[in-house]
mmCIF file of C-alpha atoms and ligand atoms in Angstrom:
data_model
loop_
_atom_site.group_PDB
_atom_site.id
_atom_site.type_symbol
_atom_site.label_atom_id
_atom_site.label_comp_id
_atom_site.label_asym_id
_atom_site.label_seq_id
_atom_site.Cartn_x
_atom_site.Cartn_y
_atom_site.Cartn_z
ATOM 1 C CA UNK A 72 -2.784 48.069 -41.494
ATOM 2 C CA UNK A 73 -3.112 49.887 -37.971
ATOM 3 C CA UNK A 74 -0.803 47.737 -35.693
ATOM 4 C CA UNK A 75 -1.331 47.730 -32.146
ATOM 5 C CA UNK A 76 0.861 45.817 -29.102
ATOM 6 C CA UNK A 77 -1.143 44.933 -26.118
ATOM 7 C CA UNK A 78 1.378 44.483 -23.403
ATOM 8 C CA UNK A 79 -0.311 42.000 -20.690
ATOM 9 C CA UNK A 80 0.103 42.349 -16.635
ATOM 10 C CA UNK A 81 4.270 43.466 -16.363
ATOM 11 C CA UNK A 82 3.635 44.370 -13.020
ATOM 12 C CA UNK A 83 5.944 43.639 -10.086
ATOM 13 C CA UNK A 84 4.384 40.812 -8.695
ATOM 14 C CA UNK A 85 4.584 38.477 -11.797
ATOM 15 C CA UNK A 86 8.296 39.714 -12.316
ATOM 16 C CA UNK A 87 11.496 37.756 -9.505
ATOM 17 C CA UNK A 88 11.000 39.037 -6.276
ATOM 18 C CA UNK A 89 7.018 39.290 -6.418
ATOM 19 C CA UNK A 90 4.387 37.494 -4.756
ATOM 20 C CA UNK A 91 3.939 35.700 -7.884
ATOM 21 C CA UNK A 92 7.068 35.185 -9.558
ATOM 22 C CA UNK A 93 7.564 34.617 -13.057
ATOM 23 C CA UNK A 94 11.038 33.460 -14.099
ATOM 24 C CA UNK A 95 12.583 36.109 -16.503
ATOM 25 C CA UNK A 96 9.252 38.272 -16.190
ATOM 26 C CA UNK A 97 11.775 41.044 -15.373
ATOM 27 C CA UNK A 98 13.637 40.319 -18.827
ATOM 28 C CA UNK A 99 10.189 40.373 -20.225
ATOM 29 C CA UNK A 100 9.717 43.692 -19.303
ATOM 30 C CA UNK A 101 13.111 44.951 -20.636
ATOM 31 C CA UNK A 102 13.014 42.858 -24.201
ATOM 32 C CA UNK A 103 9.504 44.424 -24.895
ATOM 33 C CA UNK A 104 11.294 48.022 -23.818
ATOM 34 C CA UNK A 105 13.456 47.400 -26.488
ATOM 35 C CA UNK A 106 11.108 46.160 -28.920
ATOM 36 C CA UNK A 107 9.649 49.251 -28.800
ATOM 37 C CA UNK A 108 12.826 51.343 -29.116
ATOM 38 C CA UNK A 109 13.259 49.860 -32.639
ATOM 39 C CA UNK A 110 13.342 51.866 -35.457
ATOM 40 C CA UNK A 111 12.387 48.994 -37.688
ATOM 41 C CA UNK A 112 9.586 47.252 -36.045
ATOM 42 C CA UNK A 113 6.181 50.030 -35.962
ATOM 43 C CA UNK A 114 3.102 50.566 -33.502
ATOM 44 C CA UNK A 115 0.473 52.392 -34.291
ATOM 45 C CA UNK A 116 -0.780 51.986 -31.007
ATOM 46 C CA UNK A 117 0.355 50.574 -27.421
ATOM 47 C CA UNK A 118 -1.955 49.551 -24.663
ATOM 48 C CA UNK A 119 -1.096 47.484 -21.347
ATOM 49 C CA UNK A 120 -3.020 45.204 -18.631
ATOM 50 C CA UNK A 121 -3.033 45.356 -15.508
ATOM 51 C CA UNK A 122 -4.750 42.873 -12.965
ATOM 52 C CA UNK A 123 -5.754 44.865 -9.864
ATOM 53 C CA UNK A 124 -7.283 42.918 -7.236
ATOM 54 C CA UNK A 125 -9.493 44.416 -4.543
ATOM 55 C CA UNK A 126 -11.401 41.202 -3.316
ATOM 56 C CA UNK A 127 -11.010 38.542 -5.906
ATOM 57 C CA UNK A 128 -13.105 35.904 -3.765
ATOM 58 C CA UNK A 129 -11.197 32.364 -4.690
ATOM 59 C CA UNK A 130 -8.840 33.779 -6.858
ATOM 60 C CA UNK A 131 -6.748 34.509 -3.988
ATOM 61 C CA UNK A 132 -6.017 31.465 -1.368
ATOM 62 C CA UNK A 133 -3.836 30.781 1.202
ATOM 63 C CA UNK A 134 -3.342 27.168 0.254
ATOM 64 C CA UNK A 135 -3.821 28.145 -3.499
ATOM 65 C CA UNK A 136 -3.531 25.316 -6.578
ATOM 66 C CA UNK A 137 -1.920 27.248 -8.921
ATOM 67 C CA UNK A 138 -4.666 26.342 -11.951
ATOM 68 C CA UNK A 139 -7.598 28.279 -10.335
ATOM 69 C CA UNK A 140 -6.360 29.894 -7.251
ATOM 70 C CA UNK A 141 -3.068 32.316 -6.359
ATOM 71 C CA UNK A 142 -1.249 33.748 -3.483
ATOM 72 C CA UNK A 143 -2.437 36.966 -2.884
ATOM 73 C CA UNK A 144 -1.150 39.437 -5.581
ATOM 74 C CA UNK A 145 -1.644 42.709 -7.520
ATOM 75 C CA UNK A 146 -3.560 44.037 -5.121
ATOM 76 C CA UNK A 147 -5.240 47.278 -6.086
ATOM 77 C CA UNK A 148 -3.060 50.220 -4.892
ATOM 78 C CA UNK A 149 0.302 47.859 -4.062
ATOM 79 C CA UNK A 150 3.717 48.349 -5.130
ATOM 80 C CA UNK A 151 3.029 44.716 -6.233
ATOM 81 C CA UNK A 152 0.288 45.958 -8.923
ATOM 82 C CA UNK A 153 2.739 48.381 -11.092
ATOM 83 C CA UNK A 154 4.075 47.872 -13.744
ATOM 84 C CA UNK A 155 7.670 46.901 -13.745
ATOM 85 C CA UNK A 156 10.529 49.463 -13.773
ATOM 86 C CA UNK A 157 11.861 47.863 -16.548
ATOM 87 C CA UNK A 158 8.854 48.434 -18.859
ATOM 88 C CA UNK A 159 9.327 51.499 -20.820
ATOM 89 C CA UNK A 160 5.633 53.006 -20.393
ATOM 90 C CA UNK A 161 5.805 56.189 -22.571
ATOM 91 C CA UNK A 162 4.206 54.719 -25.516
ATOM 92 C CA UNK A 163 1.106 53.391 -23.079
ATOM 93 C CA UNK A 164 -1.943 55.002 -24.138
ATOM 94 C CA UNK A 165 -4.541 53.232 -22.338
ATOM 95 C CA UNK A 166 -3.874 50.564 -19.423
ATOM 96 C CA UNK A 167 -7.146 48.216 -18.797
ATOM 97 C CA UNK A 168 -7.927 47.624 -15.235
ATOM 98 C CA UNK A 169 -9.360 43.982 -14.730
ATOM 99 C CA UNK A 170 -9.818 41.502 -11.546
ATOM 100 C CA UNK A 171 -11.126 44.116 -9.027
ATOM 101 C CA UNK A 172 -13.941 41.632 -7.561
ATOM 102 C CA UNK A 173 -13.112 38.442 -9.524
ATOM 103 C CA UNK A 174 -10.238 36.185 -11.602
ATOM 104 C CA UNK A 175 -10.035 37.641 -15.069
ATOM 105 C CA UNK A 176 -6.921 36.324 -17.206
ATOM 106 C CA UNK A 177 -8.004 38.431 -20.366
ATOM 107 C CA UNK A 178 -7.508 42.229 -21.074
ATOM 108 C CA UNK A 179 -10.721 41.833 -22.873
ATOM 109 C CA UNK A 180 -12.215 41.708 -19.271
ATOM 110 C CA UNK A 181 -10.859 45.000 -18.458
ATOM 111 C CA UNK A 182 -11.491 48.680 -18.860
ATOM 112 C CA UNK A 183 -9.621 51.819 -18.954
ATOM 113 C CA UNK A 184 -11.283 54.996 -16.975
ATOM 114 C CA UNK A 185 -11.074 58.359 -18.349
ATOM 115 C CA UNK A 186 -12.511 61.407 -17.018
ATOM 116 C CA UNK A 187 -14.809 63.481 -19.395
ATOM 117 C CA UNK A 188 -14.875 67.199 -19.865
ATOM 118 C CA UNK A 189 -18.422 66.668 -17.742
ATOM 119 C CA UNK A 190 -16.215 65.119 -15.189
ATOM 120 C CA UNK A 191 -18.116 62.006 -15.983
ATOM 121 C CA UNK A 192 -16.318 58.672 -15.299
ATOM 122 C CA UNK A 193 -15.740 56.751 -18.934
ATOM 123 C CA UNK A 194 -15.209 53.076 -19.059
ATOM 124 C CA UNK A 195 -14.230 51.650 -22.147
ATOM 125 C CA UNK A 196 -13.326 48.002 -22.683
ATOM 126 C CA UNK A 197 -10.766 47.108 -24.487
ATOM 127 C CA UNK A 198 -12.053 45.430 -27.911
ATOM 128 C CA UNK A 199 -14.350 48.641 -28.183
ATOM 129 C CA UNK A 200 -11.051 50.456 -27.865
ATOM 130 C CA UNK A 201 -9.602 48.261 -30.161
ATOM 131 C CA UNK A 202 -12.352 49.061 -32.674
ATOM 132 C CA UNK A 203 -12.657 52.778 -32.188
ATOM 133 C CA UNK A 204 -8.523 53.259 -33.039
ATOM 134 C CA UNK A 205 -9.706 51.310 -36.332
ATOM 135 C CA UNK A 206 -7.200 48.289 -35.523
ATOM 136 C CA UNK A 207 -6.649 45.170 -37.368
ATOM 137 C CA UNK A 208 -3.610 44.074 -36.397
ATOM 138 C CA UNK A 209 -2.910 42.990 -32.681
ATOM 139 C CA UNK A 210 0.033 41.640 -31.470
ATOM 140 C CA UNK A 211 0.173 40.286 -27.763
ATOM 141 C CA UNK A 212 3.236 39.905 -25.065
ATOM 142 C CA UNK A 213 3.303 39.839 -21.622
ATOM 143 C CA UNK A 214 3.168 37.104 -18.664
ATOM 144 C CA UNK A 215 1.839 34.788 -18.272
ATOM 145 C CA UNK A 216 2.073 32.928 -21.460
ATOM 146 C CA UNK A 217 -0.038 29.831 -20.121
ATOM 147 C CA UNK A 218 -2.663 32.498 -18.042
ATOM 148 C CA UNK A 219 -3.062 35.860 -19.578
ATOM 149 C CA UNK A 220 -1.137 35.871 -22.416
ATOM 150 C CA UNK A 221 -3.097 33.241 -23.369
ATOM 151 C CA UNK A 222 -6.709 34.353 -22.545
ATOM 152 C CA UNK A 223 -5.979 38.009 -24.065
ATOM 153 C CA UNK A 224 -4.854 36.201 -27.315
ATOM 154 C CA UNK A 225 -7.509 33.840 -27.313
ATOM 155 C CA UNK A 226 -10.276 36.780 -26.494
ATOM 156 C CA UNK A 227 -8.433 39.088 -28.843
ATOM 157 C CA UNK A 228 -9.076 36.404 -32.392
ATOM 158 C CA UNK A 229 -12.463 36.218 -31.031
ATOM 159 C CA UNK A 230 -13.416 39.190 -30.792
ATOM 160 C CA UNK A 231 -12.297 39.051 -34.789
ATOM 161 C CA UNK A 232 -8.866 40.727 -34.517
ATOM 162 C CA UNK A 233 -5.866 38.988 -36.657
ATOM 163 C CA UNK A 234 -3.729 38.635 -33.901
ATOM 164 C CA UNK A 235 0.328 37.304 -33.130
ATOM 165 C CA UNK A 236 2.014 36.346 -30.075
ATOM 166 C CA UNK A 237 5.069 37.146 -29.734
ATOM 167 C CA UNK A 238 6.267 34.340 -27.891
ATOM 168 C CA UNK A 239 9.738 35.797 -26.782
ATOM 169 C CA UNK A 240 8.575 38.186 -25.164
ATOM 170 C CA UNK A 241 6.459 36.277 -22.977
ATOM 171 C CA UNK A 242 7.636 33.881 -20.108
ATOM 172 C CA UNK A 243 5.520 31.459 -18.940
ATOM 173 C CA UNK A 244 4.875 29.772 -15.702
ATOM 174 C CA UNK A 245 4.810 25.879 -16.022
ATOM 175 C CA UNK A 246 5.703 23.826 -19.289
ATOM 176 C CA UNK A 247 2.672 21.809 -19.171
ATOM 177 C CA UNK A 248 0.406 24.879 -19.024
ATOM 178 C CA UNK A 249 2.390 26.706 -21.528
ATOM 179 C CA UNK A 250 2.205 23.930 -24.032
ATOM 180 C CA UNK A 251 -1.675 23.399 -23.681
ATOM 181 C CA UNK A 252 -2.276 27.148 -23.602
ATOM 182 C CA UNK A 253 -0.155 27.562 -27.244
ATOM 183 C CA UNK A 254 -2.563 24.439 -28.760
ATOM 184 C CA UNK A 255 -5.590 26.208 -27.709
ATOM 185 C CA UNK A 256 -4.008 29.685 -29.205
ATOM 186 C CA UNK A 257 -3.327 27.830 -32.480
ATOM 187 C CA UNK A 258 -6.594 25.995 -32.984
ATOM 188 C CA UNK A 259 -7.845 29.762 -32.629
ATOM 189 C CA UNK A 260 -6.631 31.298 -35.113
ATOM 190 C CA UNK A 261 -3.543 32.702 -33.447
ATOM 191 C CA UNK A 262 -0.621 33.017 -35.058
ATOM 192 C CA UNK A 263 2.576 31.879 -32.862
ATOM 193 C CA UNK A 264 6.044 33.901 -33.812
ATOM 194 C CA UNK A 265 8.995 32.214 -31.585
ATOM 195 C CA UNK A 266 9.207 30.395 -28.263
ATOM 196 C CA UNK A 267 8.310 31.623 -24.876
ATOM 197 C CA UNK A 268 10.522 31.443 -21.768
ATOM 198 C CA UNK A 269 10.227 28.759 -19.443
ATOM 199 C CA UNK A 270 11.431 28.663 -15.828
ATOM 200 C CA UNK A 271 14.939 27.335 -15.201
HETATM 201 C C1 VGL B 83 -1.914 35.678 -13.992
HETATM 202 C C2 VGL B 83 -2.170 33.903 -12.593
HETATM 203 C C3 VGL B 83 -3.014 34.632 -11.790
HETATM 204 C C4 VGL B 83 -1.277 36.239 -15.229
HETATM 205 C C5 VGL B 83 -2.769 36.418 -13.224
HETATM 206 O O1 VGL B 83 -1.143 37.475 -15.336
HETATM 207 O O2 VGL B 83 -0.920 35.446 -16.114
HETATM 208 N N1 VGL B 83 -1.623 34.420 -13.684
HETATM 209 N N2 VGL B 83 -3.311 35.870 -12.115
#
């Protein structure tokens, strides 16, 4: 089996003190930091998201719902839009851009850019990524559970990959959200391993 973690969007501004807060997003970032520090538990390969607005259109609002529209956040180039200290990034082979002009929850949306040895620009999705590294095995954490945790899962089974969340090491950011987004994961095909953090 070729095992790979796709870490989803610990950047600053989903972690306390950002401009979109996730509770315990910052203990998010340090439990999957020691997840990979295990000498028992085995990646073949590790990949993270990144949303990285330039001009979303109605993702971004000023009196923003919280279902379709957000404060301002990740915004290409910000401190906001890194990822968080506590991440341990040295295993990160690839991180997949996504959001630049529009909402996109899923990794699947995004691409990584490489530079060839024509110092051509290469864009590769992620799934084709996926493919190429020959993996069948996928296991997803990240924030948020209910929002791109879950649309990265979701994409990630459809695009025919087994795939796990690993619930603990996700936080999500309403109950309500995070309970519909783990019945839609389940009638997927997703497989659920432990409970995600809630706020409070
Ligand atoms: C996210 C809301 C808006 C996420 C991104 O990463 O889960 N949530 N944009």
């Amino acid at each position: 089996m070729t095992r790979c973690l796709v870490i989803v969007d610990v950047q600053n501004d989903f972690c306390p003190g950002g401009a979109l807060a996730v509770e315990h997003g910052d203990e998010v970032a340090a439990a999957i930091t020691s997840l990979l520090a295990r000498g028992d538990v085995t990646y073949d390969h590790v990949v993270a998201t990144q949303d990285f607005h330039i001009d979303p259109g109605s993702h971004f609002s000023r009196e923003p719902d919280y279902v379709d529209s957000w404060p301002p956040h990740c915004r290409a180039g910000s401190y906001g839009a890194l990822l968080h200290d506590a991440l341990s990034t040295k295993r990160i082979e690839a991180v997949f851009r996504k959001g630049q002009y529009a909402a996109a929850y899923s990794g699947f949306e995004g691409s990584t850019s490489t530079v060839t040895a024509e110092g051509e620009e290469d864009a590769v999705g992620l799934a084709d990524w996926l493919r190429d590294k020959g993996v069948d095995d996928v296991h997803v954490v990240g924030l948020a559970t209910d929002h791109c945790v879950r649309a990265t899962a979701a994409d990630s089974a459809a695009a025919g990959f087994p795939t796990t969340v690993l619930l603990d090491l996700t936080a999500g950011i309403a109950p309500a959200t995070v309970e519909a987004a783990l019945e839609q994961l389940r009638a997927g095909g997703v497989r659920l391993v432990g409970e995600p953090l809630l706020p409070g």
